Amino acid sequence: MSSTHKPSQNNKSTKAGENSSGMTRRAFLGRSAMTAAATAGATTVSLAVISPKAEAGWWDVFEPATPHTPVSIAPYYTAITVGTGYGSSVTALRLGEAGIDTLMIEMGQLWDQLASDGKVHCNMINADARSMWFKDRTEAPVSNILGLPLVDRNIDRYPGVLDTLSYDNMKVYLGRGVGGGSLVNGGMAVVPKRAFFEEILPDVGADDMYDRWYPLAQSMLHVNSVTDEVYESDYYQFSRMAETCAHKAGFQTSDVPNVYDFDYMAEEIAGNVEPSATANEVIYGNNHGKQSLDKNYIPQAIGTGNVTLRTMTRVASITQGANGVYTLQLETINVAGDIVERLSVQCRYLFLGAGTMGTTELLMRARETGALPALSDEIGQGWGNNGNFMVSIANPLWKLTGAKQSGMPVRGIDNWDDPEAQVFAEIAPFPAGIETYTSLFLAITNNPERGYMTYDATADNVRLHWGPDQSQPSFDAAKKVFDRYNKANYCHYRRGLFEGNQPYADFFTYHPLGGCLLGKATDLYGRLKGYDNLYTVDGSLIPGNVGVNPFLTITALAERNIHKILREDF
Ligand code: FAE
């Protein structure tokens, strides 16, 4: 087995990185403060908080928690971060540590309250209102089981944790809430191959990234690898079986590190703790085990005493006054999605971390409406889906994947060094609760195609332009790999899982990247061209494809950039 995507060391330890790492006392205090601050002034408290029930009976009417009432904010902060995903969370922590008063603004809720079933998040099998951001129905990426539309269900509209944005030929999945995508993602924390990193970001010093910023990001996010004990359990039968098939077809596989705590998973499997990854929890949030940003960076940021968090509040627009001060128009919503307050706030330094789609939209709106007309024409360009391509394979009856499957992938087929078929295909779970004779792969391919965004003034939003043929390179590369895989293992492609009844899904992405590229729309540290003290800090900086799952790179780049900015711009 190769370990090409494995970090240089297993970062299970909480060894201090630069400044701080691990769950420190300050982070603990920050987490308490985060909750206390969010609850302060709450006008309604859900029944679930007063009287949490360990398990709800069929006779109980399910009630999601009422989101915390947002805290009051001052009219001015030295710095503001928009969003609370990886880029913003890193930035807020480092600003807070430097003693700079900072406001974090997040349109979603703080996910720390129990609903009437005694849980914060719902699982994938019994999804409810908590699953989706104001939708009437869930939109699971795998919508059918063996041809039957058994997965999705009608739900009440609610500020849930997973959102989808639909464009022509492409649907983008996103996390909503304090922690952004870290709340819903599969936790895979992968360092890109250095040669590919140097190809896509040739002007970002790779030595610095690989020696300093990736290790810091790994340490802060508690990246670890599956233990042999856990991997040998029933919950990874699906992965062991696919790995054996991959080897039989002559492919290498590699370890896929994760921020899910595999010691916790071992305790789940032993029946000693409340299960999460082994109980079908992932895309709608994990109740335990996963190091999402609300467990590390964000509480540490608030723990500095300099960072304030405002939830349920969307940044609608940005302007700049003659004195260089930025003004943000804000809209605060209630649980029904109604705007209950419009207010504005000002700052000297503005960091945009609203994610690839959110940041690009805010900047395009500002440029196209004339609010920030000097922003670069590059904004909106260079969008990519990280080559995402899902494949479903039908196994012969003697190749069992198991009814029990952990939600966290831990191994991948690594064919990246084959120029004819550059594919890194993670062995994904398909936790249906029954034997499905099906293997699923989330392939990341080297698709050079790029889309672009335009601002629609009538709808006041952006449109993504991604043509029907732009996923073809992903198809071609994945087909080469899985044709060979199937042939060696008596497998074939499985239809009936995805929308459109193809054995693959090229119409959605979990990994939108680009739109505000480093070195094009910004300088090499995320400073937006045309304006002082205005920065992009998230996935929109990355040019469309990073060859592996992106959040570790977003985190490491944000660490690198804010380090420079704090020294030179403040
Ligand atoms: P992101 O995490 O998207 O955070 C942006 C935040 O800004 C969100 O909380 C938004 O609600 C908020 N926001 C947006 N607009 C506004 C506004 N106007 N006002 C206020 N707030 C706003 O940004 N990546 C991996 O590396 N490994 C994985 O295993 C993995 N699995 C995934 C699985 C799923 C289902 C999904 C959806 C994504 C997955 N990803 C994974 C992708 C990863 O989560 C994503 O690249 C990062 O979260 C992006 O980080 P950003 O800092 O760019």
XYZ file of C-alpha atoms and ligand atoms in Angstrom:
623
model
C 0.000 0.000 0.000
C 1.388 3.394 -0.850
C 1.182 6.332 1.480
C 1.540 9.097 -1.068
C -1.273 11.223 0.302
C -0.367 10.517 3.883
C 1.099 13.416 5.846
C 4.683 13.027 6.932
C 3.594 12.008 10.404
C 0.478 10.792 12.078
C -0.778 13.925 13.739
C -2.778 12.240 16.394
C -0.783 14.165 18.983
C -1.852 17.550 20.256
C 1.704 18.805 19.960
C 1.669 22.579 19.803
C 1.960 24.114 16.375
C 2.749 27.748 15.966
C 1.018 29.917 18.554
C -1.340 27.301 19.903
C -3.031 24.065 19.105
C -5.221 21.397 20.605
C -8.121 21.943 22.969
C -6.486 24.327 25.391
C -8.061 25.787 28.481
C -8.537 28.974 26.500
C -10.444 27.062 23.824
C -12.580 25.466 26.497
C -13.366 28.850 27.980
C -13.993 30.151 24.490
C -16.455 27.376 23.806
C -18.381 28.164 26.974
C -18.273 31.845 26.090
C -19.454 31.058 22.555
C -22.532 29.334 23.886
C -23.150 31.896 26.608
C -22.786 34.761 24.155
C -25.101 33.146 21.693
C -27.717 32.481 24.353
C -27.565 35.928 25.918
C -30.756 37.732 25.205
C -32.495 34.631 23.881
C -36.213 35.288 23.867
C -37.314 31.709 23.362
C -35.777 28.544 24.648
C -36.796 25.337 23.007
C -38.442 22.679 25.084
C -35.623 20.376 24.127
C -33.104 22.459 26.029
C -35.182 22.480 29.197
C -36.026 18.833 29.020
C -33.846 16.868 26.634
C -35.085 13.370 25.971
C -32.553 10.676 25.312
C -34.834 9.045 22.783
C -38.105 10.204 21.295
C -41.016 7.811 20.962
C -43.205 7.613 17.820
C -45.881 9.550 19.695
C -43.621 12.594 20.199
C -43.930 15.403 17.686
C -40.418 16.311 16.630
C -39.379 19.873 17.407
C -36.078 21.330 16.224
C -34.337 23.754 18.563
C -34.910 27.481 18.266
C -31.672 29.109 17.077
C -29.953 31.366 19.601
C -30.933 35.007 19.339
C -27.946 36.862 17.849
C -25.846 38.928 20.261
C -25.851 42.727 20.040
C -22.924 44.161 18.154
C -21.046 47.472 18.235
C -21.249 49.879 15.266
C -17.507 49.492 14.522
C -14.809 46.782 14.762
C -11.220 47.028 13.646
C -11.685 43.807 11.669
C -14.614 41.748 10.419
C -14.629 38.251 8.970
C -17.605 37.251 6.839
C -18.571 33.603 7.378
C -17.187 31.072 9.862
C -15.685 28.391 7.583
C -12.005 27.407 7.489
C -10.606 30.648 6.077
C -12.557 32.920 8.420
C -11.951 30.815 11.514
C -8.187 30.779 11.044
C -8.210 34.516 10.382
C -10.377 35.355 13.390
C -8.182 33.338 15.744
C -4.978 34.982 14.610
C -6.559 38.467 14.683
C -7.906 37.797 18.167
C -4.506 36.573 19.382
C -2.958 39.760 18.037
C -5.335 41.773 20.225
C -7.458 43.071 17.347
C -11.173 43.490 18.045
C -12.881 41.341 15.464
C -16.444 40.489 14.524
C -17.325 37.162 12.838
C -20.626 37.265 10.935
C -22.378 33.999 10.050
C -25.700 33.584 8.238
C -26.383 30.160 9.798
C -26.926 29.131 13.383
C -24.654 27.939 16.175
C -25.237 24.202 16.313
C -25.083 23.407 20.017
C -28.696 22.948 21.094
C -30.590 19.722 21.500
C -33.781 19.218 19.539
C -36.672 17.286 21.039
C -35.004 13.951 20.190
C -32.092 14.836 22.464
C -29.677 15.389 19.566
C -28.171 18.440 17.904
C -28.010 16.925 14.398
C -30.092 14.333 12.566
C -28.639 11.370 10.718
C -28.846 10.512 7.016
C -31.426 7.761 7.351
C -34.020 9.723 9.352
C -33.341 13.228 8.101
C -35.585 16.015 9.355
C -35.827 19.823 9.332
C -32.297 20.128 10.747
C -30.811 18.633 7.608
C -31.315 21.350 4.983
C -31.140 25.132 4.759
C -34.764 26.207 4.129
C -35.819 23.372 1.809
C -39.029 21.343 1.609
C -37.193 18.121 0.829
C -33.788 16.641 1.513
C -31.325 16.457 -1.383
C -28.980 13.592 -0.599
C -26.274 13.115 -3.229
C -27.252 9.454 -3.556
C -30.994 9.771 -3.955
C -32.032 6.183 -4.716
C -31.426 2.759 -3.241
C -31.387 0.118 -5.951
C -33.495 2.272 -8.253
C -36.078 3.297 -5.694
C -36.304 6.907 -4.496
C -36.148 5.867 -0.849
C -33.544 8.292 0.401
C -35.010 11.791 0.231
C -37.994 12.862 2.279
C -40.163 15.895 2.831
C -39.035 18.120 5.672
C -40.097 21.378 7.339
C -38.301 24.523 6.283
C -35.691 25.484 8.853
C -32.170 26.979 8.945
C -30.658 23.508 8.606
C -27.010 22.668 8.184
C -26.634 21.604 4.536
C -27.446 23.828 1.584
C -27.469 23.278 -2.161
C -27.212 25.887 -4.882
C -28.471 24.749 -8.269
C -27.137 26.080 -11.559
C -27.231 24.772 -15.117
C -25.356 21.425 -15.162
C -24.026 21.828 -11.625
C -25.326 21.631 -8.083
C -23.073 22.908 -5.303
C -23.296 21.473 -1.760
C -22.377 23.779 1.147
C -22.413 23.863 4.934
C -24.407 26.539 6.785
C -23.834 27.442 10.411
C -20.967 28.258 12.752
C -18.155 26.196 11.254
C -19.396 26.307 7.629
C -18.463 23.216 5.621
C -16.706 21.641 8.616
C -20.153 20.805 10.037
C -21.229 18.632 7.120
C -18.061 17.394 5.487
C -16.547 13.933 5.537
C -13.572 15.137 7.568
C -10.980 13.993 5.006
C -7.904 16.120 5.563
C -5.499 15.429 2.745
C -2.232 17.139 1.813
C -2.013 17.533 -1.973
C 0.846 15.980 -3.867
C 3.593 18.548 -3.770
C 4.226 18.452 -7.525
C 0.560 19.237 -8.204
C 0.529 22.004 -5.608
C 3.557 23.564 -7.295
C 1.778 23.286 -10.647
C -1.421 25.043 -9.547
C 0.119 27.622 -7.207
C 3.660 28.078 -8.558
C 4.167 31.415 -6.807
C 3.236 30.225 -3.339
C 6.386 28.939 -1.663
C 5.881 25.171 -1.409
C 8.693 24.763 1.147
C 6.891 27.059 3.541
C 3.551 25.376 2.932
C 4.819 21.830 3.382
C 7.239 22.511 6.240
C 5.169 24.952 8.221
C 1.581 25.695 7.257
C 0.245 22.203 6.446
C 1.682 20.777 9.694
C 0.136 23.661 11.635
C -3.257 23.090 9.970
C -3.032 19.340 10.689
C -2.223 19.984 14.290
C -4.945 22.610 14.809
C -7.591 20.422 13.177
C -6.475 17.244 15.026
C -5.866 15.244 11.875
C -5.384 11.538 12.543
C -5.489 8.252 10.658
C -7.678 5.210 11.123
C -6.214 2.644 13.513
C -5.806 -0.988 12.450
C -8.312 -2.014 15.109
C -11.024 0.252 13.677
C -10.168 -0.562 10.076
C -10.503 -4.288 10.778
C -14.001 -3.818 12.240
C -17.282 -4.547 10.451
C -17.674 -0.817 9.794
C -14.856 -0.809 7.243
C -15.688 -4.058 5.416
C -16.824 -1.842 2.509
C -13.430 -0.179 2.354
C -11.313 -3.318 2.811
C -13.258 -5.054 0.058
C -12.841 -2.174 -2.410
C -9.171 -1.852 -1.505
C -8.610 -5.532 -2.244
C -10.360 -5.105 -5.594
C -8.234 -2.052 -6.385
C -5.033 -3.970 -5.659
C -6.256 -6.870 -7.790
C -6.674 -4.415 -10.670
C -3.121 -3.210 -10.100
C -3.888 0.125 -8.440
C -2.200 1.615 -5.420
C -4.296 2.725 -2.477
C -3.422 5.272 0.171
C -4.437 6.225 3.659
C -6.879 9.150 3.775
C -6.369 11.054 7.055
C -9.404 12.539 8.776
C -10.393 14.946 11.541
C -12.774 12.361 13.019
C -11.237 10.989 16.215
C -10.606 7.312 15.514
C -10.126 6.576 19.231
C -13.679 7.832 19.695
C -14.807 5.623 16.816
C -13.175 2.616 18.519
C -15.240 3.387 21.613
C -18.381 3.667 19.444
C -17.704 0.260 17.982
C -17.127 -1.162 21.458
C -20.505 0.262 22.494
C -18.989 2.497 25.179
C -20.061 5.902 23.847
C -22.881 7.468 21.858
C -22.275 6.511 18.211
C -21.990 9.103 15.467
C -19.970 8.105 12.369
C -21.075 4.504 12.922
C -24.707 5.647 13.255
C -25.135 7.164 9.785
C -24.155 10.672 10.770
C -22.166 12.831 8.398
C -23.610 15.181 5.756
C -26.258 16.578 8.106
C -23.735 16.988 10.924
C -22.028 14.733 13.451
C -23.159 14.742 17.056
C -19.796 13.401 18.257
C -16.295 12.527 17.183
C -15.607 15.083 14.481
C -13.286 18.043 14.978
C -15.372 20.642 13.203
C -14.313 24.286 13.502
C -16.707 24.922 16.396
C -14.488 22.541 18.423
C -11.121 24.151 17.721
C -10.453 27.414 15.876
C -13.693 29.238 16.685
C -13.811 28.684 20.459
C -10.112 29.487 20.619
C -10.772 32.719 18.733
C -13.583 33.695 21.106
C -11.391 32.627 24.013
C -8.934 35.409 23.171
C -11.556 37.847 24.447
C -11.245 39.916 21.265
C -13.621 38.101 18.927
C -17.419 38.451 18.807
C -19.647 36.040 16.895
C -22.928 37.181 15.326
C -25.102 34.344 14.016
C -28.213 34.152 11.777
C -26.961 37.287 10.055
C -26.209 37.566 6.379
C -23.886 40.171 4.915
C -25.944 41.589 2.066
C -23.582 44.215 0.647
C -20.306 46.067 1.157
C -19.327 49.669 0.469
C -16.258 51.760 1.292
C -16.262 55.362 2.507
C -13.779 58.066 1.511
C -11.908 57.437 4.788
C -11.286 53.816 3.737
C -13.729 52.388 6.278
C -15.924 49.534 5.015
C -19.655 49.477 5.741
C -21.541 46.185 5.663
C -25.315 45.977 5.338
C -26.607 43.068 7.400
C -29.855 41.097 7.464
C -30.738 39.007 10.473
C -33.285 36.231 10.018
C -35.483 34.200 12.329
C -36.188 30.481 12.293
C -38.704 30.946 9.465
C -36.148 32.780 7.332
C -37.907 36.163 7.673
C -35.665 39.187 7.946
C -36.214 40.478 11.475
C -33.524 43.141 11.602
C -31.545 45.196 9.106
C -28.461 46.903 10.457
C -25.031 48.039 9.404
C -21.556 47.690 10.869
C -18.216 49.206 9.948
C -14.598 48.095 9.994
C -11.133 49.094 8.824
C -10.050 45.567 7.758
C -12.479 43.262 5.984
C -11.816 39.538 5.457
C -14.171 37.648 3.140
C -14.536 33.986 4.081
C -18.087 33.318 2.912
C -16.882 30.322 0.889
C -16.224 30.102 -2.836
C -19.799 30.897 -3.820
C -20.549 33.430 -1.043
C -17.358 35.465 -1.353
C -17.484 35.598 -5.134
C -21.116 36.704 -4.985
C -20.400 39.510 -2.494
C -17.483 40.768 -4.590
C -19.310 40.550 -7.900
C -22.293 42.390 -6.438
C -19.964 45.096 -5.101
C -18.169 45.454 -8.418
C -21.208 45.291 -10.701
C -23.398 47.642 -8.653
C -20.597 50.205 -8.552
C -20.062 49.909 -4.787
C -16.445 48.748 -5.225
C -15.873 49.428 -8.927
C -12.085 49.040 -8.877
C -12.260 45.319 -8.042
C -10.487 43.150 -10.606
C -12.192 41.730 -13.701
C -10.702 38.427 -12.602
C -13.393 38.082 -9.933
C -15.850 35.419 -11.074
C -13.229 33.612 -13.184
C -11.439 30.309 -12.642
C -14.231 28.341 -10.945
C -13.738 24.591 -10.748
C -15.459 21.596 -9.142
C -12.165 20.040 -7.992
C -12.783 17.398 -10.648
C -15.467 15.791 -8.426
C -17.007 12.697 -9.986
C -18.911 9.961 -8.129
C -19.009 6.394 -9.380
C -21.171 3.469 -8.253
C -20.048 -0.100 -8.802
C -22.110 -3.295 -8.557
C -20.226 -6.094 -6.825
C -20.760 -9.803 -7.381
C -22.737 -11.526 -4.645
C -19.657 -12.945 -2.926
C -18.075 -9.498 -2.457
C -19.908 -8.085 0.530
C -19.628 -4.469 1.612
C -21.501 -5.039 4.887
C -24.666 -3.509 6.262
C -22.739 -1.538 8.887
C -20.642 1.255 7.416
C -18.816 4.138 9.050
C -19.577 7.528 7.517
C -15.897 8.530 7.363
C -13.865 7.384 4.326
C -10.285 6.389 5.170
C -8.731 4.946 2.010
C -8.468 5.943 -1.631
C -7.319 4.575 -4.963
C -4.318 6.677 -5.874
C -3.847 6.783 -9.626
C -2.776 10.431 -9.722
C 0.634 9.704 -11.195
C -0.893 8.132 -14.329
C -1.037 10.991 -16.874
C -3.709 9.114 -18.859
C -6.093 8.908 -15.914
C -5.212 11.255 -13.055
C -7.673 10.089 -10.425
C -7.688 10.007 -6.637
C -10.809 7.966 -5.830
C -11.877 7.822 -2.211
C -13.702 4.701 -1.151
C -16.961 6.206 0.097
C -19.468 4.535 2.401
C -23.032 3.799 1.336
C -24.643 3.403 4.743
C -28.086 2.096 3.803
C -28.397 -0.257 6.783
C -28.578 -3.300 4.489
C -26.142 -5.149 2.219
C -26.359 -3.334 -1.112
C -23.604 -5.149 -3.090
C -22.569 -1.656 -4.107
C -19.305 0.264 -3.807
C -19.215 4.031 -4.058
C -16.249 6.202 -4.928
C -15.801 9.952 -4.723
C -13.225 10.522 -7.430
C -11.185 13.694 -7.582
C -9.898 13.995 -11.133
C -7.586 16.440 -12.841
C -10.218 18.253 -14.858
C -8.688 21.386 -16.448
C -12.101 22.818 -17.398
C -13.115 26.030 -15.646
C -16.449 27.760 -15.273
C -17.172 31.400 -14.518
C -19.764 33.445 -12.703
C -21.842 36.436 -13.762
C -23.927 38.825 -11.676
C -27.651 38.850 -12.390
C -28.805 42.341 -11.421
C -32.508 41.469 -11.541
C -32.234 38.514 -9.202
C -29.361 40.165 -7.280
C -27.343 36.956 -7.242
C -24.650 35.226 -9.259
C -25.027 32.543 -11.900
C -22.451 29.859 -12.392
C -21.706 28.943 -15.989
C -20.626 25.329 -16.338
C -21.291 23.722 -19.675
C -22.780 20.249 -20.228
C -19.475 18.954 -21.623
C -17.169 20.409 -19.029
C -17.204 17.264 -16.893
C -16.082 15.132 -19.836
C -12.390 15.008 -18.781
C -13.473 13.679 -15.382
C -15.651 11.062 -17.066
C -12.837 9.950 -19.359
C -10.285 9.604 -16.568
C -12.654 7.874 -14.138
C -13.848 5.482 -16.854
C -10.294 4.324 -17.525
C -9.768 3.545 -13.851
C -13.094 1.855 -13.190
C -13.230 -0.122 -16.436
C -9.982 -1.730 -15.297
C -11.264 -2.150 -11.723
C -14.461 -3.828 -12.951
C -12.703 -6.130 -15.365
C -10.324 -7.455 -12.728
C -13.065 -8.082 -10.180
C -16.205 -9.299 -12.011
C -17.816 -5.960 -11.127
C -19.885 -3.671 -13.323
C -21.286 -0.160 -13.155
C -24.389 0.211 -10.984
C -27.239 2.365 -12.215
C -30.140 3.437 -10.039
C -28.401 5.451 -7.344
C -28.042 8.902 -8.801
C -30.453 11.353 -10.341
C -30.611 10.644 -14.109
C -30.005 6.902 -13.606
C -26.363 7.007 -14.679
C -23.792 4.943 -12.771
C -21.937 8.146 -12.062
C -22.659 11.662 -10.861
C -20.931 14.582 -12.540
C -23.695 17.089 -11.836
C -22.755 18.054 -8.286
C -19.737 19.081 -6.303
C -18.797 19.170 -2.649
C -15.638 21.106 -3.485
C -16.383 24.393 -5.283
C -13.107 26.309 -5.687
C -12.000 29.527 -7.376
C -13.756 32.699 -8.460
C -11.263 34.960 -6.704
C -7.904 33.445 -7.548
C -4.744 33.985 -5.564
C -2.299 35.961 -7.669
C -5.013 37.066 -10.117
C -7.965 38.756 -8.377
C -5.729 39.168 -5.309
C -2.018 39.400 -4.637
C -0.198 36.282 -3.422
C -1.622 36.699 0.111
C -5.304 37.279 -0.625
C -5.232 41.094 -0.672
C -7.885 42.096 -3.210
C -6.609 44.233 -6.040
C -8.082 47.726 -6.205
C -8.676 48.236 -2.444
C -6.626 48.444 0.726
C -7.394 46.253 3.741
C -9.827 44.044 1.828
C -8.997 40.339 1.714
C -10.262 36.975 0.520
C -9.436 34.073 2.858
C -11.381 31.019 1.661
C -11.682 28.383 -1.082
C -12.332 31.004 -3.761
C -8.553 31.668 -3.790
C -7.738 28.165 -5.066
C -7.643 27.716 -8.837
C -10.449 25.223 -9.361
C -8.683 21.989 -8.476
C -6.252 20.970 -5.775
C -6.133 17.233 -6.529
C -7.416 16.170 -3.107
C -10.164 17.294 -0.730
C -9.613 21.006 -0.182
C -10.158 22.072 3.423
C -6.634 21.355 4.684
C -5.225 23.515 1.908
C -7.758 26.303 2.615
C -6.737 26.196 6.287
C -2.988 26.126 5.603
C -3.207 28.963 3.070
C -5.289 31.060 5.469
C -2.648 30.528 8.184
C 0.102 31.553 5.761
C -1.731 34.619 4.509
C -2.863 36.058 7.847
C 0.653 35.574 9.228
C 1.972 37.899 6.521
C -0.944 40.340 6.683
C -0.664 40.781 10.447
C 2.999 41.685 10.102
C 2.695 44.020 7.135
C -0.770 45.595 7.131
C -1.545 46.348 10.790
P -17.156 27.407 4.034
O -16.705 26.297 4.920
O -18.037 27.113 2.912
O -17.764 28.523 4.964
C -18.404 29.672 4.490
C -19.361 30.172 5.568
O -19.817 31.462 5.210
C -20.604 29.307 5.746
O -20.777 29.010 7.101
C -21.743 30.181 5.203
O -22.972 29.966 5.853
C -21.206 31.577 5.471
N -21.725 32.601 4.554
C -21.839 32.533 3.211
N -22.319 33.698 2.703
C -22.493 34.515 3.776
C -22.965 35.857 3.895
N -23.313 36.589 2.825
N -23.067 36.381 5.137
C -22.701 35.656 6.228
N -22.250 34.383 6.161
C -22.141 33.827 4.947
O -15.873 28.181 3.412
N -13.543 18.984 2.077
C -12.503 18.252 2.529
O -11.362 18.724 2.500
N -12.707 16.975 3.007
C -13.940 16.391 3.025
O -14.092 15.257 3.479
C -15.041 17.146 2.522
N -16.296 16.618 2.489
C -17.355 17.423 2.136
C -18.657 16.910 2.219
C -19.740 17.744 1.965
C -21.136 17.184 2.045
C -19.532 19.113 1.638
C -20.692 20.040 1.376
C -18.246 19.620 1.542
C -17.151 18.785 1.784
N -15.848 19.269 1.729
C -14.795 18.490 2.107
C -15.564 20.652 1.278
C -15.181 21.592 2.436
O -16.095 21.476 3.495
C -15.116 23.015 1.885
O -14.125 23.048 0.883
C -14.775 24.022 2.964
O -15.718 24.016 4.007
C -14.679 25.424 2.366
O -14.179 26.290 3.355
P -14.318 27.848 3.211
O -13.539 28.491 4.289
O -14.023 28.209 1.798
